[in-house]
Amino acid sequence: MRHHWLLLGACGWVLLILMFVTKYINFRAMDGYGERVVSHNWTEFGTRTTRVQRPEKSSYRPAVQPSSAPTGPLQQWQSVIDQRNRLLTSVCQDPVLRNLTHNPVSKFVLDRIFVSDAHKLLFCQTPKVGNTQWKKVFIVLNGAFPSVEEIPENIVHNHEKNGLPRLSSYSPPEITHRLGSYFKFLIVRDPFERLISAFKDKFVLNPRFEPWYKLDIAPAIIRKYRRFHRDPNPQAEAPAEERSAGLKFDDFVRYLGDAEGRHRLDRQFGAHIIHWLSYVELCAPCEIKYDVIGHHETLEQDAPHILRAAGIDGLVTYPHIPPGITKYNRTKVQSYFSGIGKRDARKLYSRYQGDFKLFGYQRPDFILD
Ligand SMILES: *[C@@H]1O[C@H](CO)[C@@H](O)[C@H](O)[C@H]1NC(C)=O
Ligand SMILES: *[C@@H]1O[C@H](CO)[C@@H](O)[C@H](O)[C@H]1NC(C)=O
Ligand SMILES: *[C@@H]1O[C@H](CO)[C@@H](O)[C@H](O)[C@H]1NC(C)=O
């Protein structure tokens, strides 16, 4: 009799250990950082002009179902989406901007793209553009939680627990298949507003307790880019929130605008730079043909449109958008750039010009001229 119990206990232990091991392996595969080296030449996905047609069995559904009224809001919005895609295609072909618009589909880019196999979706993450909310949508779609409201905040950014696979964790043929047939989207916003948001979030407020921004990254940028001789009373004009932080917005702007000089620092900063890399560097929009490019400024229209176009509008809803938060705030941009020299501002613009042009954001003349 006792032997039976011992045997049962042993079996239990073996089972537990097995469970632990498989879970561990799963997490490693999902995170995909550093482990797998994708040696494939990803530029083979081709530019927008050389891409093959979407396969028959794709999950893609046209944004406007036959049942909807021909002049419904979704159809009208599709014309906005089409217009954005046409602009992108033409800017991608502009030889003058080539360096600022083209980027090979590297492992780094594949790391930025989240996958929902169940719904055949790919979403390229562009930090500081409301991506937390889209990640929640994907977490719900992948079945980990029944609704976006029920996902604990700490799970969303925990890539070992949120069950969101990245495209880089698949094999080359699997990646090719997904890029060729899944519904793909990304969200963008005014590039300078995004940089301001990154600065505030990482160097001023730092709400997610990520000490390395203030302790490692800020001092490194200050060492290389601060102009000590300038401005005898630097606290006079800076906004209050900026005064309290070590890194000032003008240090940050000079670092960002230094296209060649910042490479070494960027390597040192590792993956943290995703918060201020360009959309081109993050998502390779001229190489990967995204179906929808949503704009943060019109998220109220874009979010439901994306859910509908992706065929998931019945399964999940986008979290509530507080009124006013998505609007472009010129006053804010103006106030952040008020202490920035034109020369530094123009260098910054030329570094991010690809993003402005590809996505139809106006050149901010009021801070550059
Ligand atoms: C990748 O392939 C393209 C076209 O096939 C080629 O032009 C390019 O030089 C290749 N890049 C690398 C890094 O091999
Ligand atoms: C693109 O970058 C390469 C290498 O960095 C440079 O030689 C070339 O002049 C640039 N082209 C344009 C159009 O800026
Ligand atoms: C725009 O930004 C300014 C300065 O940061 C702020 O005071 C103002 O409330 C913002 N306006 C809106 C509509 O959010």
XYZ file of C-alpha atoms and ligand atoms in Angstrom:
411
model
C 0.000 0.000 0.000
C 2.745 2.440 1.016
C 4.563 1.692 -2.208
C 1.560 2.876 -4.180
C 1.594 6.246 -2.458
C 5.317 6.627 -2.935
C 4.962 5.840 -6.622
C 2.133 8.340 -6.985
C 4.178 11.014 -5.233
C 7.155 10.374 -7.482
C 4.940 10.627 -10.561
C 3.611 13.940 -9.309
C 7.106 15.333 -8.923
C 8.139 14.227 -12.381
C 5.028 15.852 -13.821
C 5.710 19.090 -11.979
C 9.300 19.221 -13.173
C 8.198 18.504 -16.733
C 5.646 21.297 -16.588
C 8.218 23.709 -15.295
C 10.717 22.776 -17.972
C 8.293 23.107 -20.889
C 7.068 26.433 -19.567
C 10.606 27.693 -19.290
C 11.402 26.630 -22.835
C 8.239 28.273 -24.118
C 9.133 31.579 -22.544
C 12.586 31.488 -24.038
C 11.215 30.871 -27.472
C 8.596 33.568 -27.128
C 10.907 36.268 -25.995
C 13.331 35.451 -28.752
C 15.956 37.900 -27.607
C 19.509 36.956 -28.392
C 18.786 33.261 -28.691
C 17.913 32.727 -32.289
C 19.943 34.333 -34.986
C 17.977 34.927 -38.122
C 20.547 34.722 -40.853
C 18.020 34.989 -43.634
C 18.172 38.035 -45.895
C 14.873 39.631 -45.050
C 14.998 42.255 -47.754
C 13.615 39.529 -49.970
C 10.113 40.520 -48.908
C 10.738 43.211 -51.393
C 9.566 46.717 -51.645
C 5.938 47.584 -52.014
C 6.194 47.488 -55.764
C 7.585 43.981 -56.075
C 5.357 42.187 -53.610
C 3.260 39.282 -54.761
C -0.487 39.230 -54.353
C -2.051 38.221 -51.071
C -2.683 34.458 -51.056
C -6.247 33.164 -51.461
C -6.502 31.638 -48.013
C -5.562 34.822 -46.220
C -7.579 35.901 -43.239
C -7.699 39.400 -44.608
C -11.175 40.690 -45.026
C -11.967 43.874 -46.836
C -12.632 46.699 -44.438
C -16.107 47.214 -45.718
C -18.363 44.210 -45.649
C -20.941 43.988 -48.437
C -23.690 44.335 -45.827
C -22.626 47.786 -44.708
C -24.076 50.858 -46.318
C -22.010 52.064 -49.273
C -21.422 55.455 -47.681
C -20.948 54.215 -44.097
C -18.275 55.778 -41.909
C -16.041 52.722 -42.215
C -16.026 52.949 -45.968
C -15.287 56.636 -45.798
C -12.430 55.911 -43.437
C -11.078 53.292 -45.816
C -10.508 56.099 -48.320
C -8.394 57.873 -45.689
C -6.413 54.661 -45.180
C -5.977 54.237 -48.936
C -4.738 57.796 -49.200
C -2.156 57.185 -46.455
C -0.980 54.029 -48.201
C -0.639 55.818 -51.527
C 1.405 58.581 -49.917
C 3.640 56.023 -48.215
C 4.215 54.144 -51.465
C 5.206 57.307 -53.304
C 7.515 58.559 -50.526
C 9.149 55.112 -50.343
C 10.074 55.534 -54.010
C 11.598 58.982 -53.563
C 15.348 58.494 -54.157
C 16.293 61.613 -52.189
C 14.709 60.246 -49.018
C 15.879 56.700 -49.554
C 18.269 56.650 -46.601
C 15.561 57.871 -44.281
C 12.765 55.636 -45.475
C 14.331 52.246 -46.150
C 15.388 49.691 -43.607
C 15.977 45.975 -44.038
C 13.587 43.629 -42.216
C 16.148 42.592 -39.629
C 15.765 40.530 -36.487
C 15.391 43.832 -34.642
C 12.338 44.702 -36.736
C 10.889 41.199 -36.329
C 11.281 41.637 -32.570
C 8.976 44.659 -32.742
C 6.113 42.737 -34.353
C 3.563 40.909 -32.216
C 1.660 37.954 -33.590
C -1.832 36.597 -33.197
C -1.921 33.301 -35.055
C -5.505 32.589 -34.081
C -6.650 35.728 -35.906
C -3.806 36.029 -38.408
C -2.678 39.462 -37.262
C 0.639 41.243 -37.006
C 1.073 44.439 -35.058
C 4.284 46.454 -35.136
C 4.928 48.143 -31.838
C 5.764 51.851 -31.957
C 6.353 52.961 -28.346
C 4.727 56.194 -27.100
C 1.813 55.836 -29.467
C -0.736 54.126 -27.244
C 0.705 50.689 -27.855
C -0.103 49.406 -24.392
C -3.741 49.439 -25.386
C -3.119 47.463 -28.568
C -1.028 44.962 -26.670
C -4.025 44.470 -24.398
C -6.204 43.856 -27.437
C -3.764 41.163 -28.581
C -3.587 39.594 -25.129
C -7.381 39.236 -25.159
C -7.339 37.856 -28.712
C -4.747 35.288 -27.749
C -7.063 34.103 -25.013
C -5.088 34.928 -21.883
C -7.819 37.213 -20.488
C -11.492 37.620 -21.373
C -11.448 41.415 -21.779
C -9.010 44.316 -21.841
C -10.320 45.635 -18.520
C -9.347 42.433 -16.737
C -5.654 42.471 -17.667
C -3.479 43.582 -14.749
C -1.217 46.455 -15.788
C 1.966 44.614 -14.767
C 1.155 41.713 -17.098
C 0.910 43.892 -20.214
C 4.598 44.721 -20.277
C 5.812 41.424 -18.903
C 6.764 39.597 -22.042
C 7.181 36.334 -20.247
C 3.668 36.375 -18.872
C 1.516 38.149 -21.421
C 1.662 35.336 -23.970
C 2.336 37.630 -26.914
C 4.713 35.959 -29.346
C 7.012 38.086 -31.453
C 7.534 37.415 -35.123
C 11.260 36.888 -34.497
C 10.524 33.717 -32.545
C 9.335 31.893 -35.676
C 11.387 30.086 -38.305
C 12.247 31.941 -41.542
C 9.568 30.175 -43.630
C 6.997 30.801 -40.883
C 7.955 34.477 -40.841
C 7.704 34.757 -44.612
C 4.300 33.119 -44.552
C 2.980 35.455 -41.849
C 4.360 38.608 -43.436
C 2.829 37.593 -46.735
C -0.643 36.657 -45.583
C -1.558 38.131 -42.169
C -3.334 41.437 -41.577
C -0.617 43.924 -40.603
C -0.893 47.298 -38.939
C 0.977 49.909 -36.985
C 0.075 53.207 -35.331
C 1.998 56.430 -35.740
C 1.726 59.958 -34.382
C 3.474 63.263 -34.977
C 7.176 62.346 -34.700
C 8.154 65.296 -32.493
C 5.232 64.820 -30.138
C 6.324 61.225 -29.821
C 9.871 62.285 -28.889
C 8.484 64.696 -26.293
C 6.374 61.899 -24.901
C 9.402 59.587 -24.719
C 11.407 62.274 -22.946
C 8.659 62.882 -20.401
C 7.915 59.240 -19.846
C 11.467 57.982 -19.479
C 13.467 60.908 -18.103
C 10.982 63.059 -16.205
C 8.121 60.974 -14.860
C 9.448 57.438 -15.240
C 6.227 55.892 -13.945
C 7.223 52.299 -14.507
C 10.251 52.491 -12.228
C 12.878 51.946 -14.853
C 15.858 53.470 -13.049
C 18.327 52.899 -15.912
C 16.934 55.830 -17.899
C 17.867 58.312 -15.212
C 20.908 56.500 -13.841
C 22.647 55.226 -16.973
C 21.236 56.710 -20.142
C 20.709 60.320 -19.037
C 24.253 60.773 -17.657
C 25.760 59.271 -20.833
C 23.813 61.697 -23.030
C 24.670 64.650 -20.777
C 28.364 63.785 -20.863
C 28.423 63.839 -24.627
C 25.868 66.490 -25.529
C 25.421 69.065 -22.784
C 26.677 72.556 -23.542
C 28.046 73.761 -20.234
C 29.023 77.204 -21.417
C 25.555 78.197 -22.554
C 22.847 79.756 -20.447
C 24.208 80.995 -17.076
C 20.838 80.502 -15.422
C 19.462 77.340 -17.039
C 16.547 77.042 -14.609
C 15.008 80.320 -15.698
C 13.036 79.219 -18.751
C 12.729 75.460 -18.573
C 9.281 74.035 -17.768
C 8.999 73.004 -14.139
C 8.921 69.275 -14.818
C 12.061 69.563 -16.907
C 13.959 71.426 -14.230
C 13.649 68.550 -11.817
C 15.255 66.042 -14.141
C 18.929 65.629 -14.845
C 18.496 65.356 -18.572
C 17.140 68.452 -20.287
C 15.136 68.375 -23.472
C 17.850 70.230 -25.381
C 20.459 67.600 -24.396
C 18.063 64.965 -25.670
C 17.433 66.841 -28.941
C 21.147 67.196 -29.670
C 21.693 63.493 -29.014
C 18.775 62.489 -31.245
C 19.786 64.823 -34.052
C 23.344 63.535 -34.164
C 22.702 60.952 -36.859
C 26.244 59.564 -37.066
C 27.674 60.353 -33.659
C 25.011 58.602 -31.616
C 25.617 55.086 -32.949
C 28.035 54.167 -30.193
C 25.762 55.422 -27.444
C 22.798 53.664 -29.019
C 24.624 50.360 -28.982
C 25.415 50.911 -25.337
C 21.749 51.703 -24.551
C 20.535 48.477 -26.166
C 16.826 47.860 -26.654
C 15.852 50.927 -24.597
C 16.324 53.105 -27.664
C 13.086 51.755 -29.149
C 11.376 54.653 -27.374
C 12.999 57.200 -29.693
C 14.002 55.282 -32.828
C 12.137 56.298 -35.976
C 9.128 54.342 -37.242
C 11.300 53.381 -40.203
C 13.867 51.804 -37.902
C 11.226 50.060 -35.816
C 8.804 48.758 -38.414
C 10.387 49.013 -41.914
C 7.184 50.393 -43.465
C 8.674 50.590 -46.973
C 9.661 46.907 -46.870
C 6.662 45.406 -45.075
C 3.340 46.198 -46.680
C 1.162 47.141 -43.725
C -2.555 46.984 -44.459
C -3.453 49.865 -42.179
C -1.392 52.704 -40.778
C -3.393 54.148 -37.937
C -2.813 57.688 -36.704
C -2.888 58.434 -33.002
C -4.406 61.837 -33.783
C -7.478 60.149 -35.259
C -7.497 57.082 -33.043
C -11.236 57.443 -32.432
C -11.754 56.539 -36.096
C -8.695 54.382 -36.623
C -9.110 51.965 -33.700
C -12.602 50.735 -34.647
C -11.571 50.708 -38.286
C -8.597 48.447 -37.580
C -10.696 46.048 -35.513
C -13.249 45.895 -38.300
C -10.729 45.580 -41.118
C -8.949 42.818 -39.211
C -12.234 40.997 -38.675
C -12.003 41.059 -34.876
C -14.526 43.774 -34.055
C -16.925 41.216 -32.616
C -14.310 39.697 -30.326
C -12.671 42.594 -28.578
C -13.153 46.317 -28.096
C -10.480 48.957 -27.950
C -10.140 50.454 -24.445
C -11.888 53.741 -23.751
C -10.066 56.728 -25.253
C -10.229 59.717 -22.878
C -11.443 62.717 -24.891
C -8.749 65.110 -26.093
C -5.677 62.999 -25.341
C -4.992 61.967 -28.920
C -5.067 65.460 -30.405
C -1.894 67.097 -31.642
C -0.943 69.775 -29.103
C 0.962 72.509 -30.858
C 1.269 74.552 -27.671
C 3.107 71.686 -26.022
C 5.484 71.169 -28.947
C 6.131 74.892 -29.081
C 6.887 75.100 -25.379
C 9.312 72.158 -25.443
C 11.152 73.594 -28.424
C 11.156 77.167 -27.173
C 14.622 76.765 -25.674
C 16.045 74.784 -28.599
C 18.228 76.477 -31.214
C 17.015 76.390 -34.818
C 20.126 74.576 -35.879
C 19.555 71.738 -33.398
C 15.859 71.620 -34.255
C 16.641 71.360 -37.972
C 19.156 68.594 -37.365
C 16.525 66.743 -35.418
C 14.023 67.250 -38.208
C 16.396 65.976 -40.867
C 16.995 62.870 -38.774
C 13.227 62.163 -38.490
C 12.205 63.595 -41.850
C 11.452 60.135 -43.245
C 8.773 59.638 -40.589
C 7.249 63.062 -41.271
C 7.090 62.483 -45.015
C 6.016 58.831 -45.090
C 3.066 59.366 -42.807
C 1.987 62.795 -43.989
C 2.969 64.852 -40.940
C 3.583 68.516 -41.679
C 7.017 69.977 -41.313
C 6.816 71.997 -38.043
C 7.832 75.307 -39.627
C 7.043 77.165 -36.405
C 10.041 75.612 -34.665
C 12.407 75.239 -37.612
C 12.296 78.610 -39.402
C 19.609 40.963 -49.618
O 18.985 40.661 -50.841
C 18.869 41.751 -51.725
C 18.053 41.333 -52.933
O 17.986 39.959 -53.057
C 20.266 42.248 -52.091
O 20.170 43.358 -52.972
C 20.977 42.671 -50.842
O 22.295 43.066 -51.140
C 21.002 41.532 -49.816
N 21.523 42.022 -48.584
C 22.362 41.311 -47.828
C 22.783 41.943 -46.563
O 22.735 40.197 -48.159
C 22.796 57.540 -47.949
O 23.744 57.024 -47.018
C 24.964 56.670 -47.617
C 25.843 56.000 -46.574
O 25.563 56.454 -45.298
C 25.611 57.916 -48.197
O 26.847 57.593 -48.788
C 24.675 58.501 -49.243
O 25.208 59.705 -49.721
C 23.313 58.776 -48.639
N 22.416 59.171 -49.695
C 21.599 60.193 -49.568
C 20.717 60.442 -50.734
O 21.564 60.896 -48.583
C -1.367 71.264 -24.440
O -0.143 71.321 -23.749
C -0.086 72.373 -22.809
C 1.346 72.464 -22.310
O 1.861 71.199 -22.009
C -1.116 72.098 -21.714
O -1.076 73.101 -20.743
C -2.487 72.017 -22.356
O -3.444 71.658 -21.393
C -2.516 71.033 -23.483
N -3.763 71.135 -24.193
C -4.583 70.113 -24.376
C -5.824 70.393 -25.158
O -4.337 69.012 -23.943
